[in-house]
Structure formats: structure tokens, C-alpha cells
CSV table of C-alpha atoms and ligand atoms in Angstrom, one decimal:
chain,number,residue,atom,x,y,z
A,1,UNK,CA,23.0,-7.9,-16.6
A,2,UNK,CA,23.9,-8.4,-12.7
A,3,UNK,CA,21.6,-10.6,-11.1
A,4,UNK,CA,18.3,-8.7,-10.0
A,5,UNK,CA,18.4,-8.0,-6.7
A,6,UNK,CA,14.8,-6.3,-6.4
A,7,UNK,CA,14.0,-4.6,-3.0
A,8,UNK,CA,10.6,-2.2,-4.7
A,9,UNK,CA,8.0,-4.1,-3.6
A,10,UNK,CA,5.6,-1.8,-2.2
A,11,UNK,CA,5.9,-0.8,-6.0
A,12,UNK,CA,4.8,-4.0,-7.4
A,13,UNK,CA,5.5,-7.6,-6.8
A,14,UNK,CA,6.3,-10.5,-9.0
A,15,UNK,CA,3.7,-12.9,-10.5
A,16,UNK,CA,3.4,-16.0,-8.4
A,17,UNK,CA,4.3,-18.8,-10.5
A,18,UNK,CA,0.8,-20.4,-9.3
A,19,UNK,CA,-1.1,-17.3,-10.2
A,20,UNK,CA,0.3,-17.3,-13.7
A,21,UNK,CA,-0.9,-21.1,-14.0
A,22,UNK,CA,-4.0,-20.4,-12.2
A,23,UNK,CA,-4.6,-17.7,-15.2
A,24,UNK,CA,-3.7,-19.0,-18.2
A,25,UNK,CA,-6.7,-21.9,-18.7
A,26,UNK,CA,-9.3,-18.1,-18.5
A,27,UNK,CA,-6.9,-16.4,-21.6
A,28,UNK,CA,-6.8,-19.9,-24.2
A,29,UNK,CA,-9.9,-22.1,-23.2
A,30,UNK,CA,-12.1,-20.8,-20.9
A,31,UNK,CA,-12.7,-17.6,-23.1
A,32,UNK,CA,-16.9,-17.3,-21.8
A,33,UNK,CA,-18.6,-14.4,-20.7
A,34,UNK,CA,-19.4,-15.3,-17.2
A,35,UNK,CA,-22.8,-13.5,-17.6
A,36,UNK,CA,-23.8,-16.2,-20.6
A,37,UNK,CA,-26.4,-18.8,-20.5
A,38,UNK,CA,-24.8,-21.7,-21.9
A,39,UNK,CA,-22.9,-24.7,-20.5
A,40,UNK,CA,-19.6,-22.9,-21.8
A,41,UNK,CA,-20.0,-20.2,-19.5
A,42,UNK,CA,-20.3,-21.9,-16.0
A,43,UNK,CA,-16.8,-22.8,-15.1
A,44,UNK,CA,-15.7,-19.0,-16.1
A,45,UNK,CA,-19.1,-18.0,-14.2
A,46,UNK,CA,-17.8,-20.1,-10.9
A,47,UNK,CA,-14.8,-18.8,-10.8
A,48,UNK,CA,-15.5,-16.2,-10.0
A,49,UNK,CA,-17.4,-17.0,-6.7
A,50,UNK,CA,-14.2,-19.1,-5.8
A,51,UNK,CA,-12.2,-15.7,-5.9
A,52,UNK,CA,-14.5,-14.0,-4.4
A,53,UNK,CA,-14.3,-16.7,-1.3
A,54,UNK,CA,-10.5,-16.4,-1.3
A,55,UNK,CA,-10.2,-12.8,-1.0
A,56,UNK,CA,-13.3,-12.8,1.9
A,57,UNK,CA,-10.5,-15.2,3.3
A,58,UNK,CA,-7.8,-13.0,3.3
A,59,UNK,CA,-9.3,-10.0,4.6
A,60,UNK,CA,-12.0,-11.6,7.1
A,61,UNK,CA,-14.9,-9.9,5.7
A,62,UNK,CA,-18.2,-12.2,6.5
A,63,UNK,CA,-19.5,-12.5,3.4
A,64,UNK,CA,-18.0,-13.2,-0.3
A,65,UNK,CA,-21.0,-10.7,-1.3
A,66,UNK,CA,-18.9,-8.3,0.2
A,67,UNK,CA,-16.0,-7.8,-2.0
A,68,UNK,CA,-16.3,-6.3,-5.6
A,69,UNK,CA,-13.3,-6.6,-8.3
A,70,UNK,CA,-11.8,-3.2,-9.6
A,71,UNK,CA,-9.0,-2.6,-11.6
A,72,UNK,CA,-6.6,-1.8,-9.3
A,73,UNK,CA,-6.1,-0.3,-5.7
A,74,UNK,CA,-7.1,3.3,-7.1
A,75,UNK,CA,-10.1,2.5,-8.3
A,76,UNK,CA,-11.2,1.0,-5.4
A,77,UNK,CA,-10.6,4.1,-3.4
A,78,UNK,CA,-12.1,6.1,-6.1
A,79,UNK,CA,-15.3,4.2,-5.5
A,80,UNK,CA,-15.1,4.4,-2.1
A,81,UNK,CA,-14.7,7.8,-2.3
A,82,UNK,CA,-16.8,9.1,-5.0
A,83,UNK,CA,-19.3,5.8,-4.4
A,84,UNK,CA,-20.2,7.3,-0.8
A,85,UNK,CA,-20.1,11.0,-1.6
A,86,UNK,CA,-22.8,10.8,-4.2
A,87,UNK,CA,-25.0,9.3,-1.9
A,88,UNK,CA,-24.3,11.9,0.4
A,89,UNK,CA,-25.0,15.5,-1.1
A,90,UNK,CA,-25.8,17.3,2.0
A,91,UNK,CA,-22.6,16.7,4.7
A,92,UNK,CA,-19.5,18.2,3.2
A,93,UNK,CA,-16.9,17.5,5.3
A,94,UNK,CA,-14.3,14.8,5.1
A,95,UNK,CA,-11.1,13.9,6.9
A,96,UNK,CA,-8.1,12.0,6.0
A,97,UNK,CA,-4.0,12.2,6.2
A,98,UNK,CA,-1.6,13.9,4.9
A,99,UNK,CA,0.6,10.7,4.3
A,100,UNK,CA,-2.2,8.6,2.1
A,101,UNK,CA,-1.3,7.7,-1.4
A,102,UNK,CA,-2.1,10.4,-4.6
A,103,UNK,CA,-4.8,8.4,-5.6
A,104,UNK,CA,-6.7,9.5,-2.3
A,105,UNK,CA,-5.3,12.8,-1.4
A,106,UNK,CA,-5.6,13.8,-5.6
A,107,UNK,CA,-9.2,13.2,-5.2
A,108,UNK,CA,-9.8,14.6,-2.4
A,109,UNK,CA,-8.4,17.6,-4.0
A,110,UNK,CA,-11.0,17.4,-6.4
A,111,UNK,CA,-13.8,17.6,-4.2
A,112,UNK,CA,-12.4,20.7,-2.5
A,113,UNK,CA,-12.2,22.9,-5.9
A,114,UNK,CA,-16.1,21.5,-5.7
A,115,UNK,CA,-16.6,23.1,-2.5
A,116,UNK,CA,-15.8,20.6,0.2
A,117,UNK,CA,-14.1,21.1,3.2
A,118,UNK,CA,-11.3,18.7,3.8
A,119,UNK,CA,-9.4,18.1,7.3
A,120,UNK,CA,-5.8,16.8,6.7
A,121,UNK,CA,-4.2,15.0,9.9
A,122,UNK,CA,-0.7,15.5,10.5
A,123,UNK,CA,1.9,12.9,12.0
A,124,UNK,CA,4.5,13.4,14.6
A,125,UNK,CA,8.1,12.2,13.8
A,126,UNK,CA,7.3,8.7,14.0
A,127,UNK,CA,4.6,9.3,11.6
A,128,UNK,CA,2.0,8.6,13.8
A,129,UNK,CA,-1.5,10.5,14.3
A,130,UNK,CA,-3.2,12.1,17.1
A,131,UNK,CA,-6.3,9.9,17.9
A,132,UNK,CA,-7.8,12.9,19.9
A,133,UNK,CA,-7.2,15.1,16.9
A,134,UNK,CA,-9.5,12.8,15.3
A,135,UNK,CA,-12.2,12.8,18.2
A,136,UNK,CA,-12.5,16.4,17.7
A,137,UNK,CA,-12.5,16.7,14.1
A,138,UNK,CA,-15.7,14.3,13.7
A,139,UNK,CA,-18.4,16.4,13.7
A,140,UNK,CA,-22.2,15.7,12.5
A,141,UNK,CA,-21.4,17.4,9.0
A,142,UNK,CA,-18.6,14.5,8.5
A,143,UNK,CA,-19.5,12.5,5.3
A,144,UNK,CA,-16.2,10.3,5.1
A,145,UNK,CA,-13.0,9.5,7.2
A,146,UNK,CA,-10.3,7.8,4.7
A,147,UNK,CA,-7.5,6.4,6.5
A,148,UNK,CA,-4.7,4.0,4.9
A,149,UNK,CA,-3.8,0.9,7.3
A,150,UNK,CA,0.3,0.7,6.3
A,151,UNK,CA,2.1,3.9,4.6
A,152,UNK,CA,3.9,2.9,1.4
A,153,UNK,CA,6.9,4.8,1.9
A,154,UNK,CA,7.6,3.9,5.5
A,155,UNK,CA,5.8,0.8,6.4
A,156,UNK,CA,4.0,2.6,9.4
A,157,UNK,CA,0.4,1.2,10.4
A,158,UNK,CA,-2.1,2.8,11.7
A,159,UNK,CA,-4.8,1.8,14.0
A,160,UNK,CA,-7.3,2.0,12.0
A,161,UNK,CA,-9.8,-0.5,14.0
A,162,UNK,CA,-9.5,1.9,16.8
A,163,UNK,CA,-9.6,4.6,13.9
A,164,UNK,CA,-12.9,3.0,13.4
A,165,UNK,CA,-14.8,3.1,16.5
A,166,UNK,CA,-13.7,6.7,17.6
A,167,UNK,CA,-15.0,7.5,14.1
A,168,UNK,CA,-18.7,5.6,14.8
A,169,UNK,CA,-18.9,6.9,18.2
A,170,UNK,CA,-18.8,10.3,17.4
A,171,UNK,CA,-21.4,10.0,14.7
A,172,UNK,CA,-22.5,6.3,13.5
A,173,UNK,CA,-24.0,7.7,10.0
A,174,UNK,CA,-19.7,8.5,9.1
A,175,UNK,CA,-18.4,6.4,6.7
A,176,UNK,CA,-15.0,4.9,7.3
A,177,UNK,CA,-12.7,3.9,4.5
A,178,UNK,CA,-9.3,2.3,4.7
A,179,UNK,CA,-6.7,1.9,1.7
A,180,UNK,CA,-4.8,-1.3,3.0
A,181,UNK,CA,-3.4,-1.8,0.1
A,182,UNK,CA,-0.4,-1.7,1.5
A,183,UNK,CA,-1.3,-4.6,4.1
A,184,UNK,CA,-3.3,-7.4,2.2
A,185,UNK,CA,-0.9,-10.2,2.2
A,186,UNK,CA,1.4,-8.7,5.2
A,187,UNK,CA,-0.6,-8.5,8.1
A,188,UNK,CA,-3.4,-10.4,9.9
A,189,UNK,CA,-6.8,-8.6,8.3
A,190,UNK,CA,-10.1,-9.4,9.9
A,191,UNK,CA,-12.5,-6.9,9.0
A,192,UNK,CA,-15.8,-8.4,9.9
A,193,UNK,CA,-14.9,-7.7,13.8
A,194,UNK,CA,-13.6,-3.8,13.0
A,195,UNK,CA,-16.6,-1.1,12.2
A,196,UNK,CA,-14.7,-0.7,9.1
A,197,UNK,CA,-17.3,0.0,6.0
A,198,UNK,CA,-15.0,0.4,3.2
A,199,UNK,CA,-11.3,-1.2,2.1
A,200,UNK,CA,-9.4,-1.5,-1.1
A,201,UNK,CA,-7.0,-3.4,-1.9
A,202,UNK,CA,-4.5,-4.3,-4.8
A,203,UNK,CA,-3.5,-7.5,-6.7
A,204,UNK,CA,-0.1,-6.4,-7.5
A,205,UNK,CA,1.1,-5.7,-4.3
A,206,UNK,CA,0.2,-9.7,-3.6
A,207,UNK,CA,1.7,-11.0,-6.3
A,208,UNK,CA,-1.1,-11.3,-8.8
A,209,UNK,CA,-0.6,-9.1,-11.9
A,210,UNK,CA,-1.0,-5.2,-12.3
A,211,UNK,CA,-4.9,-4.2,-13.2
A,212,UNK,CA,-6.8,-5.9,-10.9
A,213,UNK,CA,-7.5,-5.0,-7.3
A,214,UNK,CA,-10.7,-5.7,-4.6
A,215,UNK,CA,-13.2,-3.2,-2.7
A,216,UNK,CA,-14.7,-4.6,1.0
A,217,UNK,CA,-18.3,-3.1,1.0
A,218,UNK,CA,-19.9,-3.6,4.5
A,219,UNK,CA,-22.7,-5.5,3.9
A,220,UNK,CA,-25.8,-2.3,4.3
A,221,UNK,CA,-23.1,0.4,3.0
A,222,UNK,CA,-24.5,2.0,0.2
A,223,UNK,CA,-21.5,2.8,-2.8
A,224,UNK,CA,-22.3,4.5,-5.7
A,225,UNK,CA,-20.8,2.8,-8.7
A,226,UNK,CA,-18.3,4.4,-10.1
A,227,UNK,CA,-18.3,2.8,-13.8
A,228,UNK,CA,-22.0,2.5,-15.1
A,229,UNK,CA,-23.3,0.0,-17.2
A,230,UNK,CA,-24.6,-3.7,-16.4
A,231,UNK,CA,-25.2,-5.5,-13.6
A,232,UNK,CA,-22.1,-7.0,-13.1
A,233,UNK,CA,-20.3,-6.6,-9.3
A,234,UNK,CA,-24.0,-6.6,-7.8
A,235,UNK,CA,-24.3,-3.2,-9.7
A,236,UNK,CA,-21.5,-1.8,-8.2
A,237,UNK,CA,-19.2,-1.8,-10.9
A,238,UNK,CA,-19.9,-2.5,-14.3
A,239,UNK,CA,-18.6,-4.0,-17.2
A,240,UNK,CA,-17.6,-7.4,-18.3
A,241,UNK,CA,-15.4,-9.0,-15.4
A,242,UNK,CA,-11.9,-9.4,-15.9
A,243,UNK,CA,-11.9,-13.8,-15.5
A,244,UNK,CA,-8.4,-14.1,-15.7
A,245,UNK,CA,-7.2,-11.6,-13.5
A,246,UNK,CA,-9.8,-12.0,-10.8
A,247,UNK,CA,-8.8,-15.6,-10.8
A,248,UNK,CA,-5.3,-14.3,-10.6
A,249,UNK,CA,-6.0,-11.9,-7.3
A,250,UNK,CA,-8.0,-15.1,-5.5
A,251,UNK,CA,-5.3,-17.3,-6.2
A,252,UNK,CA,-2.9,-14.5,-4.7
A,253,UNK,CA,-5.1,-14.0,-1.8
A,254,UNK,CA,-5.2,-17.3,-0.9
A,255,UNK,CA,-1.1,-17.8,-1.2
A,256,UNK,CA,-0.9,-14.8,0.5
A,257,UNK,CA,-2.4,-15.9,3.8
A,258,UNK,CA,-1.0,-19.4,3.8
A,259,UNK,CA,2.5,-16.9,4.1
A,260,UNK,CA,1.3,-14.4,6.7
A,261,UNK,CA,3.1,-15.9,9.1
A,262,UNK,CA,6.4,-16.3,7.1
A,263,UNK,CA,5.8,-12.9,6.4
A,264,UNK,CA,5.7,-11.6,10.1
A,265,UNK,CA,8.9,-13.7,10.6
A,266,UNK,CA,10.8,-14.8,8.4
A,267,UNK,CA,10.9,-11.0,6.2
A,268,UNK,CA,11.0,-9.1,8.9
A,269,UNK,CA,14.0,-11.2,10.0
A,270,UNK,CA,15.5,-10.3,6.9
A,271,UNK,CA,14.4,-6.5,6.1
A,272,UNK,CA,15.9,-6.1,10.4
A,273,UNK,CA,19.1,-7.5,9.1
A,274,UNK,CA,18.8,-5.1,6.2
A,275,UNK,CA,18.3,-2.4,8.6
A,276,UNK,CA,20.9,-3.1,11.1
A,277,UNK,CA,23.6,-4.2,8.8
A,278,UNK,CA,23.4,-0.2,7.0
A,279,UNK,CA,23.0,1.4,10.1
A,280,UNK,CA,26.0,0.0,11.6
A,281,UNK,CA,28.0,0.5,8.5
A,282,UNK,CA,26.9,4.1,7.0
A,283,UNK,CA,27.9,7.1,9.2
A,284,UNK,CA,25.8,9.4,7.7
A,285,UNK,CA,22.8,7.1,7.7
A,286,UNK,CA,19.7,7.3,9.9
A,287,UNK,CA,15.8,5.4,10.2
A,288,UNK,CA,13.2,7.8,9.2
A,289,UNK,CA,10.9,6.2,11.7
A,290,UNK,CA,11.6,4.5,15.0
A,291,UNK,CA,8.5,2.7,15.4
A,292,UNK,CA,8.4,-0.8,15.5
A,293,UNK,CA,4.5,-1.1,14.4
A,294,UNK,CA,5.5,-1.1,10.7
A,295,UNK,CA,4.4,-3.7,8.0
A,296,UNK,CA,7.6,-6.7,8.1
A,297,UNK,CA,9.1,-6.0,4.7
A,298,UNK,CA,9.4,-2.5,4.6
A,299,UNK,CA,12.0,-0.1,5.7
A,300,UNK,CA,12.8,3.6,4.8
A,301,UNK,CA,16.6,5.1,5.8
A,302,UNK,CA,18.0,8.3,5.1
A,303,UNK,CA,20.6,9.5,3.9
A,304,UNK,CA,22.3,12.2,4.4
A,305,UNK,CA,23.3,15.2,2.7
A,306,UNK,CA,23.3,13.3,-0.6
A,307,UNK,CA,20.8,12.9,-3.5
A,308,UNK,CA,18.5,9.6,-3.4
A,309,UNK,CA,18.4,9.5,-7.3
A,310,UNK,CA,22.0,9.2,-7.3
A,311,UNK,CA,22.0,6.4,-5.4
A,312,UNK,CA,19.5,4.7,-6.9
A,313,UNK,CA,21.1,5.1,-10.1
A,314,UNK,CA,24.4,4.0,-8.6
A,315,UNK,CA,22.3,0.4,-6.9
A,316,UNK,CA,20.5,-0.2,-10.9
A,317,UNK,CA,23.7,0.1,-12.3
A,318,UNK,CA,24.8,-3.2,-10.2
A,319,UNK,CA,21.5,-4.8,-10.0
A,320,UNK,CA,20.0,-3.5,-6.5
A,321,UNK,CA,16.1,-2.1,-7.2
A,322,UNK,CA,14.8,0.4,-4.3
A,323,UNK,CA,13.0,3.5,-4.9
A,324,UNK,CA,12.5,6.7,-3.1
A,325,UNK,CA,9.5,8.3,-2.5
A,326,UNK,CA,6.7,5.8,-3.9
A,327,UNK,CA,6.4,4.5,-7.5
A,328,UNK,CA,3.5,7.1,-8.6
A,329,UNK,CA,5.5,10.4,-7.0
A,330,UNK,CA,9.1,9.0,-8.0
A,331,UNK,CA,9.0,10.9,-11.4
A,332,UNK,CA,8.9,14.4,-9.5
A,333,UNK,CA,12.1,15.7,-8.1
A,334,UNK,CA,9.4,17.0,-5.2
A,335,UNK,CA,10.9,15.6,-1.8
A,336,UNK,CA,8.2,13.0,-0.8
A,337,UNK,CA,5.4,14.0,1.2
A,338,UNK,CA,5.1,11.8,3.5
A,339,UNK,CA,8.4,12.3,4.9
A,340,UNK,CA,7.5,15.9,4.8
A,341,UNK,CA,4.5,15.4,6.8
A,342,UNK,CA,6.6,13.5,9.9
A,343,UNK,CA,9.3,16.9,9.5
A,344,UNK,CA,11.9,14.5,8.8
A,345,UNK,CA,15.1,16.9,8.3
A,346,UNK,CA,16.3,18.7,5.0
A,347,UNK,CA,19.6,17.0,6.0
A,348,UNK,CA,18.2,13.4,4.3
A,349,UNK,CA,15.1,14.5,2.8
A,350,UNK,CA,16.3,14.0,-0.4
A,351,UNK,CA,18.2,11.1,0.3
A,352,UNK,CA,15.9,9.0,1.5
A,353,UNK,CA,15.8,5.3,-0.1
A,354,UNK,CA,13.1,2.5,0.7
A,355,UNK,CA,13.9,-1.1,0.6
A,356,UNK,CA,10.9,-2.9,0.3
A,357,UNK,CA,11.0,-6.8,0.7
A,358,UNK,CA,8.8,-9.7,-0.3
A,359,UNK,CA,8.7,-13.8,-0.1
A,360,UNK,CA,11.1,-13.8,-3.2
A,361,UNK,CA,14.1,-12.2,-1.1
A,362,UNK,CA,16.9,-13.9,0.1
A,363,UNK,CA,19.3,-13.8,2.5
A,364,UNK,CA,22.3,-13.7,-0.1
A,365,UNK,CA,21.1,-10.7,-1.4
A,366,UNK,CA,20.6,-8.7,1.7
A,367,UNK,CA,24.2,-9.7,2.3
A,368,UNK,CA,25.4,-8.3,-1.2
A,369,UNK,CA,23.2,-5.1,-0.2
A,370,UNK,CA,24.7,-4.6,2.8
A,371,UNK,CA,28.1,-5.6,1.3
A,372,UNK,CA,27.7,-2.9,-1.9
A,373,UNK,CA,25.5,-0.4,-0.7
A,374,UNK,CA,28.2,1.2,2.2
A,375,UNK,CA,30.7,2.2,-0.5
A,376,UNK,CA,28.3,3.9,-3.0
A,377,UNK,CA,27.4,5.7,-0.3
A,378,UNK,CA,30.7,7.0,0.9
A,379,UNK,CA,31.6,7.6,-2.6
A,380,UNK,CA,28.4,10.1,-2.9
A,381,UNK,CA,29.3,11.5,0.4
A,382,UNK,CA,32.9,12.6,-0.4
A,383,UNK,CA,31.6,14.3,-3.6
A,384,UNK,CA,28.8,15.9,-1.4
A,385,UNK,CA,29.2,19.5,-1.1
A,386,UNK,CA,28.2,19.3,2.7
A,387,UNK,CA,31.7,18.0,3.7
A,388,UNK,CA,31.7,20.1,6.8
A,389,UNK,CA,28.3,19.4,8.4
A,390,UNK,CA,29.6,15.7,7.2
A,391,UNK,CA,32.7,16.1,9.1
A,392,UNK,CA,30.5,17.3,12.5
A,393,UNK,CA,28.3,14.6,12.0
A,394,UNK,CA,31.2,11.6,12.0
A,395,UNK,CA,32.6,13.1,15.0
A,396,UNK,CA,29.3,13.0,16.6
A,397,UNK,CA,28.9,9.4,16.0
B,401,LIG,N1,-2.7,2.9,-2.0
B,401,LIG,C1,-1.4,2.6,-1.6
B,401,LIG,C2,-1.1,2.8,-0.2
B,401,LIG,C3,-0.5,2.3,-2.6
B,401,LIG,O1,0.8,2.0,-2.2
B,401,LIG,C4,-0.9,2.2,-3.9
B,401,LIG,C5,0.1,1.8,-5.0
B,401,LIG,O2,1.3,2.1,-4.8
B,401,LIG,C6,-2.2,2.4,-4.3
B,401,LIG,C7,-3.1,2.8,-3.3
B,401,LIG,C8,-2.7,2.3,-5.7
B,401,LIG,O3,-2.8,1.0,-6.1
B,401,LIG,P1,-2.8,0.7,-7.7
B,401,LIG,O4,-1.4,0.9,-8.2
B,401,LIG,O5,-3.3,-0.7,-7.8
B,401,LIG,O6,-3.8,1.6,-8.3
């Protein structure tokens, strides 16, 4: 096979070497339940506090008591979610976006069948929301404002500290969650100073393995558990913990900040070049977001007037890994909804690809992307049968 050139990461990321190692003692020797008495059970017992202190790192909460271990990014929204609605049986009105992931939005679709009334901000263009939409929105019967930090499909972030405080001054009893999943290892997170009660994140998208992810509870916000059982996760999520794994995400976290600034630089540098090098050499090509306050590794470009399957199935076939639309909606022909929801045009709608970078990318394969990528293109694009709106939009250019 070509050499892997892999450009999905929002989908998942690879295994850090050091996470692997850090892992492997928990699967062979270190087999003890952590909840055991004996001797035998300390060191799997302790590691878990040490994980818990190196997430609390990486997001800033103040306290290691803070964070639970889930299985992944969508259970810790499903906590969240469910966790604070239970608690709450009388207000029936929540508000989110239009753009989160289908593991908030498809549970939010639950709770409407169920009777709940559910606001849905929009985006402009850029993808950004109205903060005064917001403002108005919040009303006393508002039991939960669920906002993501980054979008998965374009990188954009939203300001979700200011998010935050609108939220609380309108009415302080709201409870404010925030899927940053997509941020946790790519931006500066510090959520002891935001009025932030609730965040989830997820291993794989740092480099530790699918199936384990983190929930930020405020110290004082009450969450229902969502699995029930013992009194593991200080009763707020039951069941055995997963040693290896959770050793895995605190050994990611902690990698994962000590590259936060190579991140902000060093990736951005690369996924710019990405940007700039298709741009300049694909006519028909065009950012589906201007906006320069995206996560660094991330970029989303149109194409158009041809299918994004077909070109994703023309980049496998040499190696090249991108995706359109994200990993969980990519199965459905259904043009993605996020880039629905910013009104980006029919014209590339369905031929809309994003490259998503990590610390694993190199500059020799952002030079063989922007080497191979331009003729697939214009191979799709003579076989497109839009050749006259093609034709109007090279002589525009
Ligand atoms: N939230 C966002 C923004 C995501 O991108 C994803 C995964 O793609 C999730 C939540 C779900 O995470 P997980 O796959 O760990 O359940």
C-alpha cells in the first residue's frame, strides 16, 4: 500500500507511543480491582488519582475531584445531559446549536418526543452565533444550555466563556455544558476561571485509545449518574474503572499540553500551507469558513460541483485519508449539517472535504497533498455534468 498520508483527525488520532507503554503494565501485571483491599491493588488504585491530576491539568479545572472517566466523548455529554435533566423535572427548556455533534443534538431529540422544548441557534456564514440570540433565549424556565467549544467539521470555536456568563447572568440556576471535545489537546483550556459547570471530553481525539473519554463537573453541580451501580467515579458513574485506559487518557493529557504550543504553531503552520497551496491551485475550490478563530489543525474546503465521496475514494486509493462531513454522519449520503446550518451553497455542498491535522503530520506529506490532490480534482471536474456553470466560474477567477 502507498504510504498513509492520514489527514482525519478530528475522527480519531493515533496512539501515542508513550500512551501505549504507559498502558500495557494495567493489561499483564497490574490486573487489581482498584476498589480492593490488598497491597495488590494500590498501585492500580493510585493511578488512577495520577490521571485524574493530569487531565485537571489539561483542562484547568481546580480540583482532580472534578473530573469523572466515561467511555468516550458521548457518554460524557449523555451524562451531562441526562445527569442534569433528572435533577431538574420542573424547567423544560433547553438551548443548544444546530452545528453540535449527533451525540448531542440526537439526544436532544429525545427529550423533545418527551415533551421538551428545545431552542436551536443558527450560524451565519462563518458559522458563527448570535450572542444576543442567546440573551434572549434564556429565560427562567431554561434547564440546560449545551454549547460545543470547536466544530468537528470546520474547526470553528465558539466563545463559550462568554457563552457562559451571558448564560448565568440571565438566570444563575442554568446549567451550562460544553462538548470540547474537539479542543482538549488543541487549545489553551482553563475552566476553573469560566462559569462553565459541565465539559466532556474524548481520549481518542488526544491520542489515547478509542473508549475512554473525561466529564468536568463543577465542584457543587449536581449530575445524575447515568450508569448505576457502585460507588465508583464518586457515584457518578459506576462500574469497575477502566485502569488501563484511564491511564492511557492522563498520559495523553499530559502529552497533550506539553504540545499546545507546537500545536498553535507549528500545525497551524502546516494545515495554512495546506490551505493555501489548494486554493491557489484548484479553480473550483473555495473555504467554507473565513474565520480565522478555528482550532490550528483543522480545515474544511469545498469543492465545487463535484461529489466529495469521489474524491475521497480517488485520495484512499493513493494513500491521502480526509473525510467529509464527520466520522459518525459520513455513512449517510445526507449533505452535512453543519455546513447546512452556515447556508454554505448547493454548488459545494456535496463536495466538501476536511483535512484534519495532528502532531504526526509532516511537511512532506502536505507537499504530496497539495502535489496530488489538484489533478483528481480536475479529473472529477471535467466529468462533472456542470461544465457550464464550471466554465463561468473559471472565467470569473
Ligand atoms: N463531540 C464532538 C465535537 C466530536 O467530534 C465527537 C466525535 O467525533 C464526539 C463528541 C463524540 O466522541 P466519542 O467518539 O468519543 O463518543
Amino acid at each position: 500500500m502507498t504510504n498513509l498520508v492520514y489527514l482525519d483527525n478530528n475522527a480519531t488520532t493515533k496512539v501515542d507511543e508513550k500512551v501505549l507503554e504507559a498502558m500495557l503494565p494495567y493489561f499483564k501485571e497490574e490486573y487489581a480491582n482498584p476498589s480492593s483491599m490488598y497491597d495488590f491493588a494500590k498501585n492500580p488504585h493510585n493511578v488512577l488519582n495520577v490521571a485524574r491530576k493530569q487531565v485537571q491539568e489539561l483542562l484547568g479545572a481546580e480540583s482532580e475531584r472534578e473530573i469523572v472517566f466515561t467511555s468516550c466523548g458521548s457518554e460524557s455529554a449523555n451524562t451531562a445531559i441526562k445527569g442534569t435533566l433528572a435533577n431538574n423535572k420542573t424547567k423544560r427548556h433547553i438551548i443548544t446549536t444546530a452545528v453540535e455533534h449527533p451525540c448531542v443534538l440526537n439526544v436532544y431529540k429525545h427529550f423533545e418526543k418527551q415533551g421538551y422544548k428545545v431552542d436551536y441557534l443558527g450560524v451565519n456564514s462563518n458559522g458563527e452565533l448570535d450572542l444576543e440570540e442567546l440573551k434572549e433565549k434564556v429565560t427562567e424556565e431554561t434547564a440546560l444550555v449545551s454549547v460545543m467549544w470547536a466544530n468537528n467539521e470546520t474547526g470553528i470555536i465558539f466563545p463559550v466563556e462568554k457563552i457562559a456568563e451571558i448564560v448565568k447572568e440571565k438566570n444563575p440556576e442554568t446549567v451550562v455544558y460544553v462538548d470540547a471535545v474537539q479542543v482538549a489537546g488543541k487549545i489553551n483550556i482553563d475552566v476553573k476561571n469560566t462559569k462553565i459547570d459541565m465539559l466532556g471530553v474524548s481520549g481518542h481525539k488526544f491520542h489515547a485509545p478509542k473508549g475512554v473519554g473525561a466529564l468536568y463537573v463543577k465542584s457543587g453541580t449536581i449530575v445524575s449518574p447515568l450508569i448505576i451501580g457502585g460507588h465508583q467515579e464518586r457515584g457518578k458513574r459506576a462500574g469497575t474503572e477502566n485502569v488501563p485506559y484511564i491511564v492511557g487518557i492522563g498520559k495523553a493529557a499530559e502529552l497533550a499540553k506539553e504540545y499546545l504550543s507546537y500545536e498553535a504553531n507549528e500545525i497551524k503552520r502546516l494545515r495554512d500551507k495546506l490551505e493555501a497551496g489548494i486554493l491557489k491551485h484548484v479553480f473550483n475550490s473555495r473555504l467554507n469558513t473565513s474565520i480565522t478563530n478555528r482550532v490550528p489543525n483543522t480545515t474544511n474546503i469545498g469543492f465545487q460541483y463535484i461529489e466529495g465521496e469521489l474524491i475521497l475514494l480517488h485520495l484512499s486509493d493513493i494513500g491521502i485519508c480526509a473525510s467529509s462531513g464527520s466520522a459518525c454522519t459520513s455513512g449517510s449520503l445526507e449533505p452535512s449539517h453543519v455546513l447546512r446550518a452556515m447556508g454554505v451553497p448547493f454548488t459545494s455542498l456535496h463536495g466538501s472535504i476536511r483535512f484534519s491535522l495532528s502532531r504526526y503530520t509532516t511537511e512532506q506529506e502536505i507537499d504530496y497533498v497539495i502535489e496530488k490532490l489538484p489533478p483528481i480534482i480536475e479529473k472529477l471536474t471535467n466529468i462533472s455534468p456542470y461544465q457550464e456553470e464550471l466554465a463561468a466560474l473559471k472565467n470569473l477567477k
